[in-house]
Coordinates of C-alpha atoms in Angstrom, one line a residue:
Chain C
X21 CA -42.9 45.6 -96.5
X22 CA -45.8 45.7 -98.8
X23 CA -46.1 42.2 -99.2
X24 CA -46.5 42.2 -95.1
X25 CA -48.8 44.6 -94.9
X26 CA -50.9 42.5 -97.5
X27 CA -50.7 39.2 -96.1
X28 CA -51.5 40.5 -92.3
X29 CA -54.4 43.4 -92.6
X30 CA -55.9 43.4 -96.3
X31 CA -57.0 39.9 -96.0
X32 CA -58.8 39.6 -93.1
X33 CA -59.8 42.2 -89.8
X34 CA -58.1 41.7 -86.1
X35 CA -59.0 38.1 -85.1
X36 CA -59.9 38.9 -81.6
X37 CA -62.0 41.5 -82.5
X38 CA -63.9 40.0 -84.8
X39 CA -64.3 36.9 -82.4
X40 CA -66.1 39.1 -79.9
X41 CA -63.4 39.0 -77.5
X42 CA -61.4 41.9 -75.1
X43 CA -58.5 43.2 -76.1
X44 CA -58.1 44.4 -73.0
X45 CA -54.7 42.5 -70.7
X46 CA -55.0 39.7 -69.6
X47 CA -54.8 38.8 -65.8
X48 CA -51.2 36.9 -64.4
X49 CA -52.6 35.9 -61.1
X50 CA -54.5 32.4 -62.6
X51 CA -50.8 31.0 -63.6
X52 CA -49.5 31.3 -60.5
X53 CA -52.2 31.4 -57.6
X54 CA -52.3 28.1 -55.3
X55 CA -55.3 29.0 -54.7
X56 CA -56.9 29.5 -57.9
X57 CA -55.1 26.3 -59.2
X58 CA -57.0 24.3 -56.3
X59 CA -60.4 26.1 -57.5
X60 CA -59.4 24.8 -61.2
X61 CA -59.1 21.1 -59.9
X62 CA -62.5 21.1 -58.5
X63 CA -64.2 23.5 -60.8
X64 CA -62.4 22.5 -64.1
X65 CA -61.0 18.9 -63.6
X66 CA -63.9 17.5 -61.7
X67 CA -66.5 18.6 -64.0
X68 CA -65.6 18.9 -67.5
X69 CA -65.0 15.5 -69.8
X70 CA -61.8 15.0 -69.5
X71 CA -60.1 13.7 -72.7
X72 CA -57.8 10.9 -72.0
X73 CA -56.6 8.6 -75.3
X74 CA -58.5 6.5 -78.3
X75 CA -60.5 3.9 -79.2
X76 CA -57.7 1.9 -81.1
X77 CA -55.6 1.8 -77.8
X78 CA -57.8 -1.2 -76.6
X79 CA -58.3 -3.0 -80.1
X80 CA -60.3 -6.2 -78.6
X81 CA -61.7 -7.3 -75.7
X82 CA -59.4 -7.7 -72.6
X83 CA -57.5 -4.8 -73.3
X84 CA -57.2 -2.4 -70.7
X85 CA -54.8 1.0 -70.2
X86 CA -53.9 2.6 -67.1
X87 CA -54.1 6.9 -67.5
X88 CA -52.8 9.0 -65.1
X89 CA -55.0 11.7 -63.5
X90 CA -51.9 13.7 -62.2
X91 CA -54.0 16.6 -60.8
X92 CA -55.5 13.7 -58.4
X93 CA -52.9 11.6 -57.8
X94 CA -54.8 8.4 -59.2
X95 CA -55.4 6.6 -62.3
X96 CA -58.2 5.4 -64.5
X97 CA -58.4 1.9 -65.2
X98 CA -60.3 1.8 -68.7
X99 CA -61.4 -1.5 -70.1
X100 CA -62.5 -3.3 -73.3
X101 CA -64.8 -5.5 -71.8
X102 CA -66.1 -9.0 -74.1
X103 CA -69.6 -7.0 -74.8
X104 CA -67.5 -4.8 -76.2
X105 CA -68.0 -2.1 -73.9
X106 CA -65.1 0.8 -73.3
X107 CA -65.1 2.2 -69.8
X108 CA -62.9 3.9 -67.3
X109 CA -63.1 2.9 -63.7
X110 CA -61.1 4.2 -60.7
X111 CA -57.9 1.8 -60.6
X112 CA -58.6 0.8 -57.4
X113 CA -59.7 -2.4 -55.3
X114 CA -62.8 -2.2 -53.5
X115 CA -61.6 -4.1 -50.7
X116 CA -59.1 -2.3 -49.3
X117 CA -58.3 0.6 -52.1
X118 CA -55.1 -0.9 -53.2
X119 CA -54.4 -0.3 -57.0
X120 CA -54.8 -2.5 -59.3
X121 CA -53.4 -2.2 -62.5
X122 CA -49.6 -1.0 -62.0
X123 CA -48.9 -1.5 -65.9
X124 CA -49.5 1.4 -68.8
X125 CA -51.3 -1.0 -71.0
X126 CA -52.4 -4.6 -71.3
X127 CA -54.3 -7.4 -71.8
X128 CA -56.1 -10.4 -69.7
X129 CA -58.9 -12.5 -69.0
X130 CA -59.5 -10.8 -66.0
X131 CA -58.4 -7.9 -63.6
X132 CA -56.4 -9.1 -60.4
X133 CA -55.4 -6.7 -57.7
X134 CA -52.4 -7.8 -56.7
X135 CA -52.7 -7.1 -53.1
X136 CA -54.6 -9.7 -52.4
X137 CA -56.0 -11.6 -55.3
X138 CA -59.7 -10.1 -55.5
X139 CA -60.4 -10.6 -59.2
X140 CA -62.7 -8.3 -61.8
X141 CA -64.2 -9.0 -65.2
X142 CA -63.5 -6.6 -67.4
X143 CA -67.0 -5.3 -66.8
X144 CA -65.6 -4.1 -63.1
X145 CA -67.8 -7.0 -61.7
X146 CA -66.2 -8.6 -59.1
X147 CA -65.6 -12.5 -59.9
X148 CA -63.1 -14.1 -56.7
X149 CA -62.2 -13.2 -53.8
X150 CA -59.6 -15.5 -51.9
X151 CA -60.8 -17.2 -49.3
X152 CA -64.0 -16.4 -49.4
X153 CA -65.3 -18.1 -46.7
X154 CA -63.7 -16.0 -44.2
X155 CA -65.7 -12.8 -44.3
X156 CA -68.9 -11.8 -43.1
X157 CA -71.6 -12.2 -45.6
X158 CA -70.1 -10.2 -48.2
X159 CA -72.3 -8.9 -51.0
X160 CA -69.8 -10.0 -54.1
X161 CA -72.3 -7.4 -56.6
X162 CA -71.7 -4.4 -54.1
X163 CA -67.8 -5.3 -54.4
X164 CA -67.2 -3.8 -58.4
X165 CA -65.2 -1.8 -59.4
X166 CA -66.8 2.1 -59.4
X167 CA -67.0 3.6 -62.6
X168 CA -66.4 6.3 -64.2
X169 CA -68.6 8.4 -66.5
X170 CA -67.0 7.4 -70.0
X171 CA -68.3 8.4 -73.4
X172 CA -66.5 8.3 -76.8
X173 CA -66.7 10.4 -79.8
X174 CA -65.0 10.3 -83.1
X175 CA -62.8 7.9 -81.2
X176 CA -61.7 10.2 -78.8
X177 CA -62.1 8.8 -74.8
X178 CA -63.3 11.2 -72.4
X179 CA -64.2 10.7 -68.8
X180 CA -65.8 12.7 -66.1
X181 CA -65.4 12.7 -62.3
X182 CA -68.8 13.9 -61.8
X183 CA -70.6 10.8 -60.3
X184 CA -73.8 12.1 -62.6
X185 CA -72.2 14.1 -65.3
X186 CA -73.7 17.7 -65.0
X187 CA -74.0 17.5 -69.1
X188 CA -73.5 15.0 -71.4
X189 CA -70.2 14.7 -73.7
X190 CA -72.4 16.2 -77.1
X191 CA -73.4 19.2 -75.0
X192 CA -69.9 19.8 -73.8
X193 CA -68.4 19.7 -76.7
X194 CA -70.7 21.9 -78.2
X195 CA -70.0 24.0 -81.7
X196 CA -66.5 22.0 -81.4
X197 CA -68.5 19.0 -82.2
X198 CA -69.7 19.9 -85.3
X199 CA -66.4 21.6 -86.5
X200 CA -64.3 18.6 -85.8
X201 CA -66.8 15.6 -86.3
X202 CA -66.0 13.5 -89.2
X203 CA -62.4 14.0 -89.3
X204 CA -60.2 11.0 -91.1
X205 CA -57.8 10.5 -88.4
X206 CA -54.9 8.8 -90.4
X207 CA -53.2 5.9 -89.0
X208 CA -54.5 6.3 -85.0
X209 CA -53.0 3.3 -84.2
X210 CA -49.7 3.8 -84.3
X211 CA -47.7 6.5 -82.9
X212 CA -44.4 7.2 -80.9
X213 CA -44.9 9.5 -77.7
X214 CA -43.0 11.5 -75.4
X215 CA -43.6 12.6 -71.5
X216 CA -41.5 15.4 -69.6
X217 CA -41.8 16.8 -66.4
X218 CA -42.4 20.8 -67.3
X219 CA -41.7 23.3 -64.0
X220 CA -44.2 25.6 -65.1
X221 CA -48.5 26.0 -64.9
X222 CA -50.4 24.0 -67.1
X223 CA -51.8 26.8 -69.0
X224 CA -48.1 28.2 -69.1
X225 CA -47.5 25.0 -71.4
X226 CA -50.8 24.9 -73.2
X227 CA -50.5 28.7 -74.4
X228 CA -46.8 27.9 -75.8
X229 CA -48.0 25.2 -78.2
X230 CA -51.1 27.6 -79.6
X231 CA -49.6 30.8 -80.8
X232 CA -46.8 31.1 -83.8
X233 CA -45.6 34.6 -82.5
X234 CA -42.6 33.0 -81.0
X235 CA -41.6 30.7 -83.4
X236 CA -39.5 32.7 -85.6
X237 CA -37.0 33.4 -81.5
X238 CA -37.4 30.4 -79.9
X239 CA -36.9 27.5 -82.6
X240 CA -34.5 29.3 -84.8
X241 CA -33.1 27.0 -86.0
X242 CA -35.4 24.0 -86.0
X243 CA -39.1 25.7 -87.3
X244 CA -38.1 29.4 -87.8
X245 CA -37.9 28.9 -91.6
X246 CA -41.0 26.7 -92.0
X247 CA -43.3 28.8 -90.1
X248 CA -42.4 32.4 -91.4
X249 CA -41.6 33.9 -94.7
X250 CA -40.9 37.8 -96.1
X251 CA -44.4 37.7 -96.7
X252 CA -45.7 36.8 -92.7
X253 CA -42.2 37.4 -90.7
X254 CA -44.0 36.9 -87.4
X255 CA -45.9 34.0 -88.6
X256 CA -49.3 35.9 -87.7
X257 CA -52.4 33.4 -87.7
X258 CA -54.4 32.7 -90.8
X259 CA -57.4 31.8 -88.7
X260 CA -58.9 31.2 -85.3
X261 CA -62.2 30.1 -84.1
X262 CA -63.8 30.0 -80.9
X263 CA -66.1 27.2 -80.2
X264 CA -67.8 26.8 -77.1
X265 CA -65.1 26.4 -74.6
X266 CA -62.7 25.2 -77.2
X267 CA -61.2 26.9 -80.0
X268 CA -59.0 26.3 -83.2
X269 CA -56.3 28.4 -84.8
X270 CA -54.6 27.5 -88.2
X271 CA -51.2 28.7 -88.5
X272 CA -48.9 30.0 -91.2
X273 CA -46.5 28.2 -93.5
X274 CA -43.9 28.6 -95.6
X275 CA -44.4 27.1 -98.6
X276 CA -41.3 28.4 -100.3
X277 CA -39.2 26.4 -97.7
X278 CA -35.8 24.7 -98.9
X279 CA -33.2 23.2 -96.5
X280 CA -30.2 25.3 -95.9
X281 CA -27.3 24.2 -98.0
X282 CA -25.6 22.7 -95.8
X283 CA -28.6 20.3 -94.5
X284 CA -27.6 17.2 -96.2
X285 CA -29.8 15.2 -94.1
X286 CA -32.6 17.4 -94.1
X287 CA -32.3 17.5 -98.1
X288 CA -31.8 13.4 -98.3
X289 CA -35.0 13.3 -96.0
X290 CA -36.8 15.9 -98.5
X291 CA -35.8 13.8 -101.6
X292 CA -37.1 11.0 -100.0
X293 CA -40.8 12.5 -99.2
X294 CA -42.7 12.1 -102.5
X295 CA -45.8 14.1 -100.9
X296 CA -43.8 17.1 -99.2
X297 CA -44.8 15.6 -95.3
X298 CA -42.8 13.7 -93.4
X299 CA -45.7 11.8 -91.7
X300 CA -46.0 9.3 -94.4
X301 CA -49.9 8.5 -94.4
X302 CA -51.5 5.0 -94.5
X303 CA -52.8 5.7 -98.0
X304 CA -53.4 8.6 -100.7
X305 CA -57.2 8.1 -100.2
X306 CA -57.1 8.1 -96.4
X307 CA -54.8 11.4 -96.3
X308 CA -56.8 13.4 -99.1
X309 CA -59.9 12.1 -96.7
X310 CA -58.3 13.8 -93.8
X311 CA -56.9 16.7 -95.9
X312 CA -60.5 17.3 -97.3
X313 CA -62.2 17.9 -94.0
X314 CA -63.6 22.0 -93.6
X315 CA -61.6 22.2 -90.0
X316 CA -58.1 20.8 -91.9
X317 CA -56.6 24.0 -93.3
X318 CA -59.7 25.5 -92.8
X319 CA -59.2 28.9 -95.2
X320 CA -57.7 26.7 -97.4
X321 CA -54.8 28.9 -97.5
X322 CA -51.4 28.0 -99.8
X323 CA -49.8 29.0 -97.0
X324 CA -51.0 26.7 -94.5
X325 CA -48.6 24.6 -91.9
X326 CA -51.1 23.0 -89.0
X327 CA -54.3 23.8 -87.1
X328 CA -54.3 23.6 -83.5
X329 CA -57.7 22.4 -81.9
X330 CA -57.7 23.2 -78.3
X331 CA -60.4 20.4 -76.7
X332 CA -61.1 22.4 -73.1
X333 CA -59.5 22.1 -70.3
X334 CA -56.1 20.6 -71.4
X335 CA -56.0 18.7 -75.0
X336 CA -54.6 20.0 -77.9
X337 CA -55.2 18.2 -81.7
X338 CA -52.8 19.1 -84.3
X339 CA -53.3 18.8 -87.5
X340 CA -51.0 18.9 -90.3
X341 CA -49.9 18.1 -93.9
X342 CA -49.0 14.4 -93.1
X343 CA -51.7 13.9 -90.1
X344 CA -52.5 14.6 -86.6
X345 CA -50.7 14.7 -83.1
X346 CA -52.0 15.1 -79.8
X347 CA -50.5 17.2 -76.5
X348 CA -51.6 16.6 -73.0
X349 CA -51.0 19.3 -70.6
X350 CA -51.9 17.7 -66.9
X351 CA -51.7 20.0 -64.0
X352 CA -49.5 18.2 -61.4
X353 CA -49.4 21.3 -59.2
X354 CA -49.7 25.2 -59.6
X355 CA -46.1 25.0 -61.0
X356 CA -46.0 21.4 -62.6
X357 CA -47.4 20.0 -65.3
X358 CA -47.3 16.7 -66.8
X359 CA -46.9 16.7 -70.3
X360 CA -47.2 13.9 -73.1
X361 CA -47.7 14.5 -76.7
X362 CA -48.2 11.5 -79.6
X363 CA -47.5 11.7 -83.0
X364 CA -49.4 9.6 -85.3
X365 CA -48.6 8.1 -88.3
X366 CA -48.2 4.6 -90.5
X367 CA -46.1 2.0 -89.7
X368 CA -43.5 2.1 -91.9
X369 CA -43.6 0.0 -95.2
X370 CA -39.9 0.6 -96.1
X371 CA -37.1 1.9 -94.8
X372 CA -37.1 5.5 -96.6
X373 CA -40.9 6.3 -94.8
X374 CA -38.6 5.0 -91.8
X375 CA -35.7 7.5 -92.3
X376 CA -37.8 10.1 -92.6
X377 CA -39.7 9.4 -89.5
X378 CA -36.8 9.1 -87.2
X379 CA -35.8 12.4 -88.8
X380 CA -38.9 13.8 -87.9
X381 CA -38.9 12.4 -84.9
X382 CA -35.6 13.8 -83.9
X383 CA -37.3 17.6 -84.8
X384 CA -39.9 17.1 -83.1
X385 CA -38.3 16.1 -79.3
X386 CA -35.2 19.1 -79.9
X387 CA -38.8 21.7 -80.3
X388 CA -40.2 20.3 -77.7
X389 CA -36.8 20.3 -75.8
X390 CA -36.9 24.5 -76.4
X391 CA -40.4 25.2 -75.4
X392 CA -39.7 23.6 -72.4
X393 CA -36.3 25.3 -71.4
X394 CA -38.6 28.6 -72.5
X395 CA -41.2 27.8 -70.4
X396 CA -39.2 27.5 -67.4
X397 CA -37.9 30.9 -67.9
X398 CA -41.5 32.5 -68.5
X399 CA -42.6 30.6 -65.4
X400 CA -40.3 32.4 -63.6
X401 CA -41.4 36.0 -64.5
X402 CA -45.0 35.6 -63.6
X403 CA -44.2 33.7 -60.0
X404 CA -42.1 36.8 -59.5
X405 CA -45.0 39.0 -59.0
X406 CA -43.8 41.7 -61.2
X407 CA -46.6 42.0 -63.3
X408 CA -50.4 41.5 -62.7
X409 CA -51.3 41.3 -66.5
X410 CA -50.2 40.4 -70.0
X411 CA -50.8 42.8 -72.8
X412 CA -51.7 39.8 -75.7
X413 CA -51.4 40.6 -79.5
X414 CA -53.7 39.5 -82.1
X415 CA -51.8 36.3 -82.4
X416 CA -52.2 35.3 -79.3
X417 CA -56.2 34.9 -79.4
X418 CA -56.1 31.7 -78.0
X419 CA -53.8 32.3 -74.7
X420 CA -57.1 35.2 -74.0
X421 CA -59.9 32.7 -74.8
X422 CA -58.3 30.2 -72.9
X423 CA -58.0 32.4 -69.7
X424 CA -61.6 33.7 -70.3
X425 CA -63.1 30.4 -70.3
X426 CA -60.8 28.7 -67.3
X427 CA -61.9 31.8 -65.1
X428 CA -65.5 31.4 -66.2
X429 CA -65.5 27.6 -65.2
X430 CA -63.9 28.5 -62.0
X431 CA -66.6 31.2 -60.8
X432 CA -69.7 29.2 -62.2
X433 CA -71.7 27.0 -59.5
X434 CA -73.0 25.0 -62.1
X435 CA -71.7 23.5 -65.6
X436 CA -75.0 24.1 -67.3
X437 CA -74.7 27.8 -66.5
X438 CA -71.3 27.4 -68.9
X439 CA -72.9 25.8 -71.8
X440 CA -74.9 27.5 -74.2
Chain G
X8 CA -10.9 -3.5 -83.3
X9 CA -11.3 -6.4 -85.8
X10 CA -12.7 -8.6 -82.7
X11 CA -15.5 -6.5 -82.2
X12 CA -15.8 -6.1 -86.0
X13 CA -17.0 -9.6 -86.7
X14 CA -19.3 -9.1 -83.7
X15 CA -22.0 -6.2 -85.5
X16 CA -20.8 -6.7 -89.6
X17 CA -21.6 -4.3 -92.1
X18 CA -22.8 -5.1 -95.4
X19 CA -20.0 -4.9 -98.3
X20 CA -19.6 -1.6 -99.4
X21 CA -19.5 0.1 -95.9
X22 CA -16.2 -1.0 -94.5
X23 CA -16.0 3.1 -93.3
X24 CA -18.3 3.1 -91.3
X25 CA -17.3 0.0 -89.0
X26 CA -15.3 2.0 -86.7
X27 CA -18.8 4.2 -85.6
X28 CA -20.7 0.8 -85.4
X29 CA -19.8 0.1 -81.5
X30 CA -21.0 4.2 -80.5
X31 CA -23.8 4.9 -82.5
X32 CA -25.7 1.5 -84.1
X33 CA -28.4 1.9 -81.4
X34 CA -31.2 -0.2 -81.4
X35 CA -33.8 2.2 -80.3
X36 CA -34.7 6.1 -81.0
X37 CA -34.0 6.9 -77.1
X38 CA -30.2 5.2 -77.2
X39 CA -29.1 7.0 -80.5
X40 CA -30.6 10.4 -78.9
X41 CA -28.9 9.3 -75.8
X42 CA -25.3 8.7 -77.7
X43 CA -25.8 12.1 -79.7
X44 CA -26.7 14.2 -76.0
X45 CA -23.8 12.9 -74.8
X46 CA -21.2 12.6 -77.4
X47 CA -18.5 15.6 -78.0
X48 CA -18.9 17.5 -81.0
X49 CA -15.8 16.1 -82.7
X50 CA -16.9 12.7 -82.3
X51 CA -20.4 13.8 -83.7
X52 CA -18.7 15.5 -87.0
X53 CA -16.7 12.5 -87.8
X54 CA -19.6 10.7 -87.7
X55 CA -21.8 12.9 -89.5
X56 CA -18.7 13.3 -92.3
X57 CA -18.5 9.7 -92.3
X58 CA -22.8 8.2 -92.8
X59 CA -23.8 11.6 -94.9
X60 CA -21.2 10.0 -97.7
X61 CA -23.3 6.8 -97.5
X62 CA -26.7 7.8 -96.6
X63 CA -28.0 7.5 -99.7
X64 CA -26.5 4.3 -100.5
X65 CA -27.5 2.7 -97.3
X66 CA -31.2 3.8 -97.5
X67 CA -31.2 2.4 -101.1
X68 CA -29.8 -0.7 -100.0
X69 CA -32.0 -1.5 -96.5
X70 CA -35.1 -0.7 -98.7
X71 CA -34.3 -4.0 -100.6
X72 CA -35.1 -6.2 -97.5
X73 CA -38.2 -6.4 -95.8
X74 CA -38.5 -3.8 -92.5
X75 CA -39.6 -7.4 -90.1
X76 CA -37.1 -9.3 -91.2
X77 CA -33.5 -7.3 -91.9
X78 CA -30.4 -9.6 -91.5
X79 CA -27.9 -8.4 -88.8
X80 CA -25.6 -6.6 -90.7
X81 CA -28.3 -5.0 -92.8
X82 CA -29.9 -4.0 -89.3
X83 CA -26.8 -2.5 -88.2
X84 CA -26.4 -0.3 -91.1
X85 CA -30.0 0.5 -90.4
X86 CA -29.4 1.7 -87.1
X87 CA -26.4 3.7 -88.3
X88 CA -28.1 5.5 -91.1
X89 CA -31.3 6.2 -88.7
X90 CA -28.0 7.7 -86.0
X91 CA -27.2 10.0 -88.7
X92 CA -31.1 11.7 -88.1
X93 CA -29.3 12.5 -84.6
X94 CA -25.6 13.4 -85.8
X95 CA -27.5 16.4 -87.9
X96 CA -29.4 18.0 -85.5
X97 CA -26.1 18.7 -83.9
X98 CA -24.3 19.1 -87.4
X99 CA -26.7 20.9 -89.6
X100 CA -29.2 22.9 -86.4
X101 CA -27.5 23.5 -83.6
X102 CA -23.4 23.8 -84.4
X103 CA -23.3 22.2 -81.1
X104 CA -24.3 18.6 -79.8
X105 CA -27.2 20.0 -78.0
X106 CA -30.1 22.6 -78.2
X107 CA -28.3 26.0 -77.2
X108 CA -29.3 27.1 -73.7
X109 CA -30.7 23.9 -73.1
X110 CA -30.5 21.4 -69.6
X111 CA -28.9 17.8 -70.0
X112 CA -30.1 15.5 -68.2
X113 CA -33.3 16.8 -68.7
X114 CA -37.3 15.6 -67.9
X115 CA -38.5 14.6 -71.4
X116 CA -38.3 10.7 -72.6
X117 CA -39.1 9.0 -75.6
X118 CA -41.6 6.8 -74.2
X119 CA -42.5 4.9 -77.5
X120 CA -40.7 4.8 -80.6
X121 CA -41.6 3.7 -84.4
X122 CA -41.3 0.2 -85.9
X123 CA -38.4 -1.0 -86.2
X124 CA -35.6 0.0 -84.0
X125 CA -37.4 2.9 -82.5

């Protein structure tokens, strides 16, 4: 009992205290409200930068991916053009609005809606039109594909729906900038990914994948032991920060960790690890790179597991001992959200770094395959009405930031008025 | 069962583990997660039983031979031993083939997968 009271008070004050924040409840009504969910696709989605994938997923020029914009029902097309610019554009033909790339990913000379045949450079200028001839002195340099505001940083793609972004990408990211710039994001080329279909709010998604005070209930049996010890048994936070909009925790670990006995394959995968993480990274120098950055394990803390940064509205960038991993949490309704998370890491040079990936792997989609049986259930309780607040613990710092700063982009007329 | 045998070989050494070959040497992260999901928890302990004997083996073997270019019966045993990630979720976390409390079929896909046979 001592050793709790140690590790939770003596070290450090109450988080959301010393952030400035309420401690107050927190209001139900935005995770369930139509209404409020239709403010948040105008208010939030329209305006903020949206963060939508990397740099490395268009290598060279003539690459292009398609991204979803679930809360619209339309896609970007974004582009590697041969200048070498990157830029998203609405994924649809200005003839006649048909879409126009159908595939995730790609690459091509040039962009051809298939309805019928218009082609676009990759610089959304239109180049052909079949039959030409045949219309009415059409303007081919009015015909380009419209853009969207794009603007990259530390590799990272946003976009905003704002035809004249209110602020820039620098200003919206804000204090986060300057916490996360620099990072040595290990191996960002290479990753597996899943998507599911998750029947509850987006923010009902994004708060279960920010706070460890259910870890040690809901995942048992696949992160119980990693994440609390005797000295933290509710894996209380070791840090949080709020930045702007956005905001970081760092989470607990258990560094006295050993397989059950009877994990055999756990132990083989263990054995196999020869720097304790699963993630095998590219190289010693490019991990201790990412390792050495202030915002990775940012008390330095022995008993450090992963930081989760939340980029505002609905990003989240993990990192951990072996790397980084990314979770998108797309509103798709009031009650839906579409969710995809990828996890980075290095090819594989051999097939031990293989093994242990797949048993990674493995971990990782049975978590994910709780938090969303769990979510459903907590979706549930707040649609029933039952309760107009939620009384949040310490722990739980970045569930209240999160609902101050969605409520605040909802009420304010203008972006600016949001930024410092 | 020697017909389909010959069909996906083993290398020498893992004759025992020919008769899971057919069920659980899947060539990609979604089929062997797939097999496991669906499998009883009987067939998933003699499995389990079965690769945990030879994991160590196999893994020291496949690492011999480059991950592009794996000869077919080295590539099934690599698909078996990467199975056995799958066989102990259900073995070693669960005691059951799936997640406790949890909906099959359910929403969430494995949409990409690592090199090779993911």
């Amino acid at each position: 009992m001592n050793s709790r009271a140690e590790f939770s008070v003596k070290t450090r004050g109450t988080l959301t205290e010393d952030a400035g924040l309420s401690t107050d409840p927190v209001p139900l009504s935005v995770y369930r409200s139509r209404e409020f969910y239709e403010q948040e696709k105008e208010q939030i989605f329209r305006r903020a930068w949206l963060l939508v994938g990397r740099v490395e997923e268009l290598p060279s020029p003539g690459c292009f991916v398609r991204k979803e914009l679930p809360p619209f029902g339309f896609s970007a097309l974004i582009t590697h053009s041969k200048s070498g610019k990157i830029q998203a554009f609405y994924n649809a033909c200005p003839h006649r609005g048909s879409t126009i790339v159908h595939e995730a990913e790609g690459k091509s000379g040039r962009l051809v809606c298939p309805y019928h045949r218009w082609s676009f450079s990759h610089d959304g200028e239109l180049v052909g039109i079949t039959d030409e001839g045949n219309f009415f002195d059409i303007d081919k340099k009015k015909c380009g594909l419209k853009t969207i505001a794009t603007d990259i940083w530390d590799g990272w793609i946003f976009i905003n729906l704002q035809p004249e972004p209110e602020v820039s990408l620098e200003q919206f990211l804000g204090p986060l900038k300057d916490f996360l710039g620099g990072v040595n994001y290990i191996s960002p080329d290479n990753y597996f990914s899943f998507t599911a279909e998750l029947d509850s709010n987006w923010k009902t998604a994004a708060d279960a994948f920010i706070e460890t005070y259910h870890i040690p209930h809901i995942h048992p049996e696949t992160l119980a032991t990693t994440f609390s010890s005797g000295i933290n048994p509710y894996a209380r936070l070791l840090d949080a920060k709020i930045l702007g909009s956005h905001r970081a925790v760092s989470m607990f670990g258990n560094n006295t960790y050993q397989p059950k006995s009877g994990s055999r394959v756990e132990a083989i995968g263990q054995s196999l690890s020869k720097r304790g993480s699963v993630i095998a990274a590219a190289n010693k120098e490019a991990a201790e790179a990412f390792l050495s950055h202030p915002a990775v394990n940012p008390t330095n803390s022995p008993h450090w597991s992963m930081d989760v940064n939340a980029i505002f509205p609905h990003v989240q960038i993990d990192f951990g001992p072996g790397g980084f991993w990314v979770h998108h949490f797309w509103p798709a309704g009031h009650d839906k959200t579409a969710y995809e998370a990828r996890f980075y890491a290095a090819e594989a040079k051999t097939f031990s770094e293989r093994f242990q990936q797949e048993l990674y792997l493995t971990r990782v989609a049975e978590v994910v395959l709780e938090d969303l049986c769990n979510l459903l259930h907590t979706q549930q309780g707040i649609n029933s009405g039952a309760f107009d607040v939620m009384p949040l613990q310490d722990s739980e710092i970045a569930i209240r930031h999160s609902v101050e700063e969605v409520i605040k982009w909802v009420n304010a007329e203008s972006v600016k008025e949001i930024l410092p | 069962m020697s017909h389909s045998t010959n069909h996906r070989p083993l290398p020498a050494g893992f004759e025992t583990l020919q008769p899971f070959v057919s069920k659980w040497a899947g060539a990609t992260s979604l089929e062997r997660m797939t097999t496991r999901a669906e499998a009883d928890y009987a067939e998933i302990k003699d499995f389990y039983d079965a690769m945990v004997e030879k994991a160590e083996d196999a893994i020291a073997l496949i690492n011999q031979y480059p991950l592009k270019a794996m000869p077919e019966d080295v590539e099934n045993l690599a698909k078996l031993t990467l199975a056995l990630c799958q066989a102990a979720v259900a073995i070693e976390f669960h005691g059951q083939p799936r997640a406790p409390g949890t909906p099959y079929p359910n929403s969430i896909k494995l949409t990409k997968g690592m090199f090779p046979l993911g």
